[in-house]
Amino acid sequence: MSGKARPANRSENRLPPGQHLTPGFPVLDLGIRPEIPLTEWRLDITGMVENPKLFTWDEFNVLPGFEDVSDFHCVTTWSKFDVRWTGVAFFTLMEIVKPKPEVQHVLFGSYDGYTTNVRLDDVMDDDVLIATHYDGKPLTREHGGPARVIIPKLYAWKGAKFVRSIEFSNEDKLGFWEVRGYSNTADPWTEDRFSQAS
Ligand SMILES: Nc1nc2c(c(=O)[nH]1)N[C@H]1C(S)=C(S)[C@@H](COP(=O)(O)O)O[C@H]1N2
Ligand SMILES: [Mo]
């Protein structure tokens, strides 16, 4: 766990500063919703790892299952509470590919051309997963199916919909929104929305 400014008792104040609760579940992406047949879907885990791995859909789906209920915070100020995701825990993938000791950053790539970067610390939390199901049902294309990344403690743009690759690195490579001025770290509890440098 990294030392984020998240309240210890979440039931008392679950809405981060500057956020409002939204009804329903808005859809936010680049407007490109790639259709990926499950027979062609791949998850490519590369970079500084002992065991690089290219998963097919069938291989991915026999990994141990994982479910987590979390709150969702979009940097455009809407939040949604109690979102139930099911898929594969990020720690399960790390146990398989074994990142090398020098790894500090992770870059996710998606089928729509999107990329996003996080610190290794952020994906080591035990609530991070690659979700294939939302609310018990297979993830729809509009919400990032076949599979998307969920990192509950960060603003939602850090979680790649339509994920296709995960690269472990000792270098911090900026993603789609990060090169456009959004924060590298993206902690909703400190309203860490924009890059300090820009
Ligand atoms: N591949 C991809 N992932 C993405 C995005 C995107 O444009 N492309 N948008 C991000 C943003 S800004 C948000 S708020 C969430 C939105 O997820 P939702 O459409 O399921 O609400 O996806 C994130 N992941
Ligand atoms: Mo967002």
Coordinates of C-alpha atoms and ligand atoms in Angstrom, one line a residue:
M1 CA 0.0 0.0 0.0
S2 CA 1.3 3.4 -0.8
G3 CA 0.6 6.3 1.5
K4 CA -2.3 8.0 -0.2
A5 CA -4.6 10.5 1.5
R6 CA -7.6 8.2 1.4
P7 CA -9.7 8.3 4.6
A8 CA -9.3 5.2 6.8
N9 CA -13.0 5.0 7.4
R10 CA -14.4 5.1 3.8
S11 CA -18.0 4.9 4.9
E12 CA -17.7 8.4 6.5
N13 CA -16.5 10.1 3.4
R14 CA -16.3 8.2 0.3
L15 CA -16.6 11.0 -2.2
P16 CA -13.2 12.5 -3.0
P17 CA -12.9 16.3 -3.2
G18 CA -14.4 17.9 -6.3
Q19 CA -16.4 14.8 -7.2
H20 CA -20.1 14.2 -7.4
L21 CA -22.1 10.9 -7.5
T22 CA -23.5 10.0 -10.8
P23 CA -26.6 7.9 -11.5
G24 CA -26.1 5.0 -13.9
F25 CA -22.7 4.3 -15.5
P26 CA -21.4 6.9 -18.0
V27 CA -19.3 5.8 -20.9
L28 CA -16.0 7.6 -21.5
D29 CA -13.4 6.8 -24.1
L30 CA -11.9 8.0 -27.4
G31 CA -15.0 7.1 -29.3
I32 CA -13.3 4.1 -30.8
R33 CA -14.8 0.9 -29.5
P34 CA -12.9 -1.9 -31.1
E35 CA -14.7 -5.2 -31.7
I36 CA -12.3 -7.9 -30.7
P37 CA -13.4 -11.5 -31.5
L38 CA -12.5 -13.6 -28.4
T39 CA -10.6 -16.0 -30.7
E40 CA -8.3 -13.1 -31.7
W41 CA -8.0 -11.4 -28.3
R42 CA -4.5 -11.5 -26.7
L43 CA -3.0 -10.1 -23.6
D44 CA 0.7 -9.5 -24.2
I45 CA 2.8 -9.0 -21.0
T46 CA 6.3 -7.8 -21.9
G47 CA 9.2 -5.7 -20.8
M48 CA 11.4 -6.4 -17.8
V49 CA 9.9 -9.6 -16.6
E50 CA 11.4 -13.1 -16.0
N51 CA 8.6 -14.8 -18.0
P52 CA 7.0 -12.7 -20.8
K53 CA 3.6 -14.1 -21.5
L54 CA 1.1 -13.9 -24.4
F55 CA -2.3 -15.0 -23.2
T56 CA -5.2 -16.2 -25.4
W57 CA -8.7 -15.6 -24.1
D58 CA -9.0 -19.3 -23.0
E59 CA -5.6 -19.2 -21.2
F60 CA -6.5 -16.0 -19.4
N61 CA -9.9 -17.3 -18.3
V62 CA -8.5 -20.4 -16.6
L63 CA -6.4 -18.2 -14.2
P64 CA -7.7 -18.0 -10.7
G65 CA -10.8 -15.8 -10.5
F66 CA -10.9 -12.6 -8.5
E67 CA -13.8 -10.3 -7.5
D68 CA -13.6 -6.8 -6.0
V69 CA -16.2 -4.1 -5.3
S70 CA -14.8 -0.6 -5.5
D71 CA -15.6 3.1 -6.1
F72 CA -14.9 4.6 -9.5
H73 CA -13.7 8.2 -9.9
C74 CA -13.5 9.9 -13.3
V75 CA -11.3 13.0 -13.5
T76 CA -14.2 14.9 -15.2
T77 CA -15.7 14.8 -11.7
W78 CA -18.2 12.0 -11.7
S79 CA -17.9 9.1 -9.3
K80 CA -19.8 5.8 -9.0
F81 CA -19.9 3.8 -5.8
D82 CA -19.8 0.0 -5.3
V83 CA -18.9 -1.2 -8.8
R84 CA -18.5 -5.0 -8.8
W85 CA -15.7 -6.3 -11.0
T86 CA -14.7 -9.9 -11.7
G87 CA -11.6 -11.1 -13.5
V88 CA -8.0 -11.8 -12.7
A89 CA -6.1 -10.1 -9.9
F90 CA -3.1 -8.1 -11.0
F91 CA -1.0 -9.9 -8.3
T92 CA -1.8 -13.2 -10.1
L93 CA -0.3 -11.9 -13.3
M94 CA 2.7 -10.6 -11.4
E95 CA 3.3 -14.0 -9.9
I96 CA 3.3 -15.6 -13.4
V97 CA 5.5 -13.1 -15.3
K98 CA 7.7 -12.1 -12.3
P99 CA 8.8 -8.4 -12.8
K100 CA 12.5 -7.9 -12.4
P101 CA 13.7 -5.9 -9.3
E102 CA 14.5 -2.8 -11.3
V103 CA 10.9 -2.4 -12.5
Q104 CA 9.3 0.9 -11.4
H105 CA 6.6 1.6 -13.9
V106 CA 3.9 -0.1 -15.9
L107 CA 2.5 1.0 -19.3
F108 CA -0.9 -0.4 -20.5
G109 CA -1.8 -0.5 -24.2
S110 CA -5.3 -0.9 -25.6
Y111 CA -7.0 -2.0 -28.8
D112 CA -8.3 1.5 -29.4
G113 CA -4.7 2.9 -29.4
Y114 CA -5.0 4.2 -25.9
T115 CA -2.1 4.0 -23.4
T116 CA -1.8 4.8 -19.8
N117 CA 1.1 4.7 -17.3
V118 CA 1.2 4.0 -13.6
R119 CA 3.8 3.3 -10.9
L120 CA 4.5 -0.3 -10.0
D121 CA 3.4 0.5 -6.5
D122 CA -0.1 1.4 -7.7
V123 CA -0.8 -1.9 -9.3
M124 CA 0.6 -3.8 -6.4
D125 CA -2.4 -3.0 -4.3
D126 CA -4.6 -6.0 -3.7
D127 CA -7.7 -4.5 -5.3
V128 CA -6.2 -4.1 -8.8
L129 CA -7.5 -6.4 -11.5
I130 CA -8.1 -7.1 -15.2
A131 CA -11.9 -7.2 -15.3
T132 CA -13.8 -9.4 -17.7
H133 CA -17.1 -9.0 -15.9
Y134 CA -19.1 -6.0 -14.5
D135 CA -21.9 -6.7 -12.0
G136 CA -21.7 -10.5 -12.8
K137 CA -22.0 -10.1 -16.5
P138 CA -19.4 -10.2 -19.3
L139 CA -18.0 -6.7 -19.9
T140 CA -19.8 -5.0 -22.7
R141 CA -17.8 -3.3 -25.5
E142 CA -18.9 0.2 -24.3
H143 CA -17.4 -0.5 -20.9
G144 CA -14.1 -1.9 -22.2
G145 CA -14.7 -5.5 -23.0
P146 CA -13.4 -8.1 -23.5
A147 CA -11.1 -7.0 -20.6
R148 CA -10.2 -3.8 -18.9
V149 CA -7.9 -2.7 -16.1
I150 CA -9.3 -1.5 -12.8
I151 CA -7.1 0.5 -10.4
P152 CA -9.6 1.7 -7.8
K153 CA -7.4 4.1 -5.9
L154 CA -6.6 6.2 -9.0
Y155 CA -8.7 8.3 -11.3
A156 CA -10.3 6.0 -13.8
W157 CA -8.3 7.1 -16.9
K158 CA -5.4 5.0 -15.4
G159 CA -7.5 1.9 -16.1
A160 CA -7.3 0.9 -19.7
K161 CA -10.4 -0.4 -21.4
F162 CA -10.0 -2.9 -24.2
V163 CA -6.6 -3.8 -22.8
R164 CA -4.1 -5.7 -25.0
S165 CA -0.7 -5.2 -23.5
I166 CA 1.1 -4.6 -20.2
E167 CA 4.7 -3.5 -20.3
F168 CA 6.9 -3.5 -17.2
S169 CA 9.7 -1.0 -17.3
N170 CA 12.3 0.9 -15.3
E171 CA 11.5 4.0 -17.4
D172 CA 8.4 6.2 -17.0
K173 CA 6.8 6.3 -20.4
L174 CA 3.8 8.7 -20.5
G175 CA 0.4 7.5 -21.8
F176 CA -2.2 9.1 -23.9
W177 CA -3.6 11.6 -21.3
E178 CA -0.3 12.0 -19.5
V179 CA 1.3 13.5 -22.5
R180 CA -1.7 15.8 -22.7
G181 CA -1.1 17.3 -19.3
Y182 CA -2.9 14.9 -17.0
S183 CA -1.2 13.7 -13.8
N184 CA 1.3 10.9 -13.7
T185 CA 0.1 9.8 -10.3
A186 CA -3.7 10.6 -10.4
D187 CA -4.7 10.3 -6.7
P188 CA -8.4 11.4 -6.4
W189 CA -8.0 12.1 -2.7
T190 CA -5.6 14.9 -3.3
E191 CA -7.3 16.1 -6.5
D192 CA -4.2 15.1 -8.3
R193 CA -5.7 15.7 -11.8
F194 CA -3.1 17.5 -13.8
S195 CA 0.6 17.3 -14.3
Q196 CA 2.6 19.6 -12.0
A197 CA 5.1 20.3 -14.7
S198 CA 2.7 21.8 -17.3
Ligands
LIG1 N1 -8.8 2.1 -23.9 C1 -9.3 3.2 -23.3 N2 -9.4 3.1 -21.9 C2 -10.0 4.1 -21.2 C3 -10.4 5.3 -21.8 C4 -10.2 5.3 -23.3 O1 -10.5 6.4 -23.9 N3 -9.7 4.3 -23.9 N4 -10.9 6.3 -21.1 C5 -10.6 6.3 -19.6 C6 -11.5 7.2 -18.9 S1 -11.1 8.8 -18.9 C7 -12.5 6.7 -18.0 S2 -13.3 7.8 -17.0 C8 -12.9 5.3 -18.0 C9 -14.3 5.2 -18.4 O2 -14.8 3.9 -18.3 P1 -16.3 3.7 -18.6 O3 -16.6 4.1 -20.0 O4 -16.6 2.2 -18.4 O5 -17.1 4.5 -17.7 O6 -12.1 4.5 -18.9 C10 -10.7 4.9 -19.0 N5 -10.1 3.9 -19.9
MO2 MO -12.3 9.7 -17.1

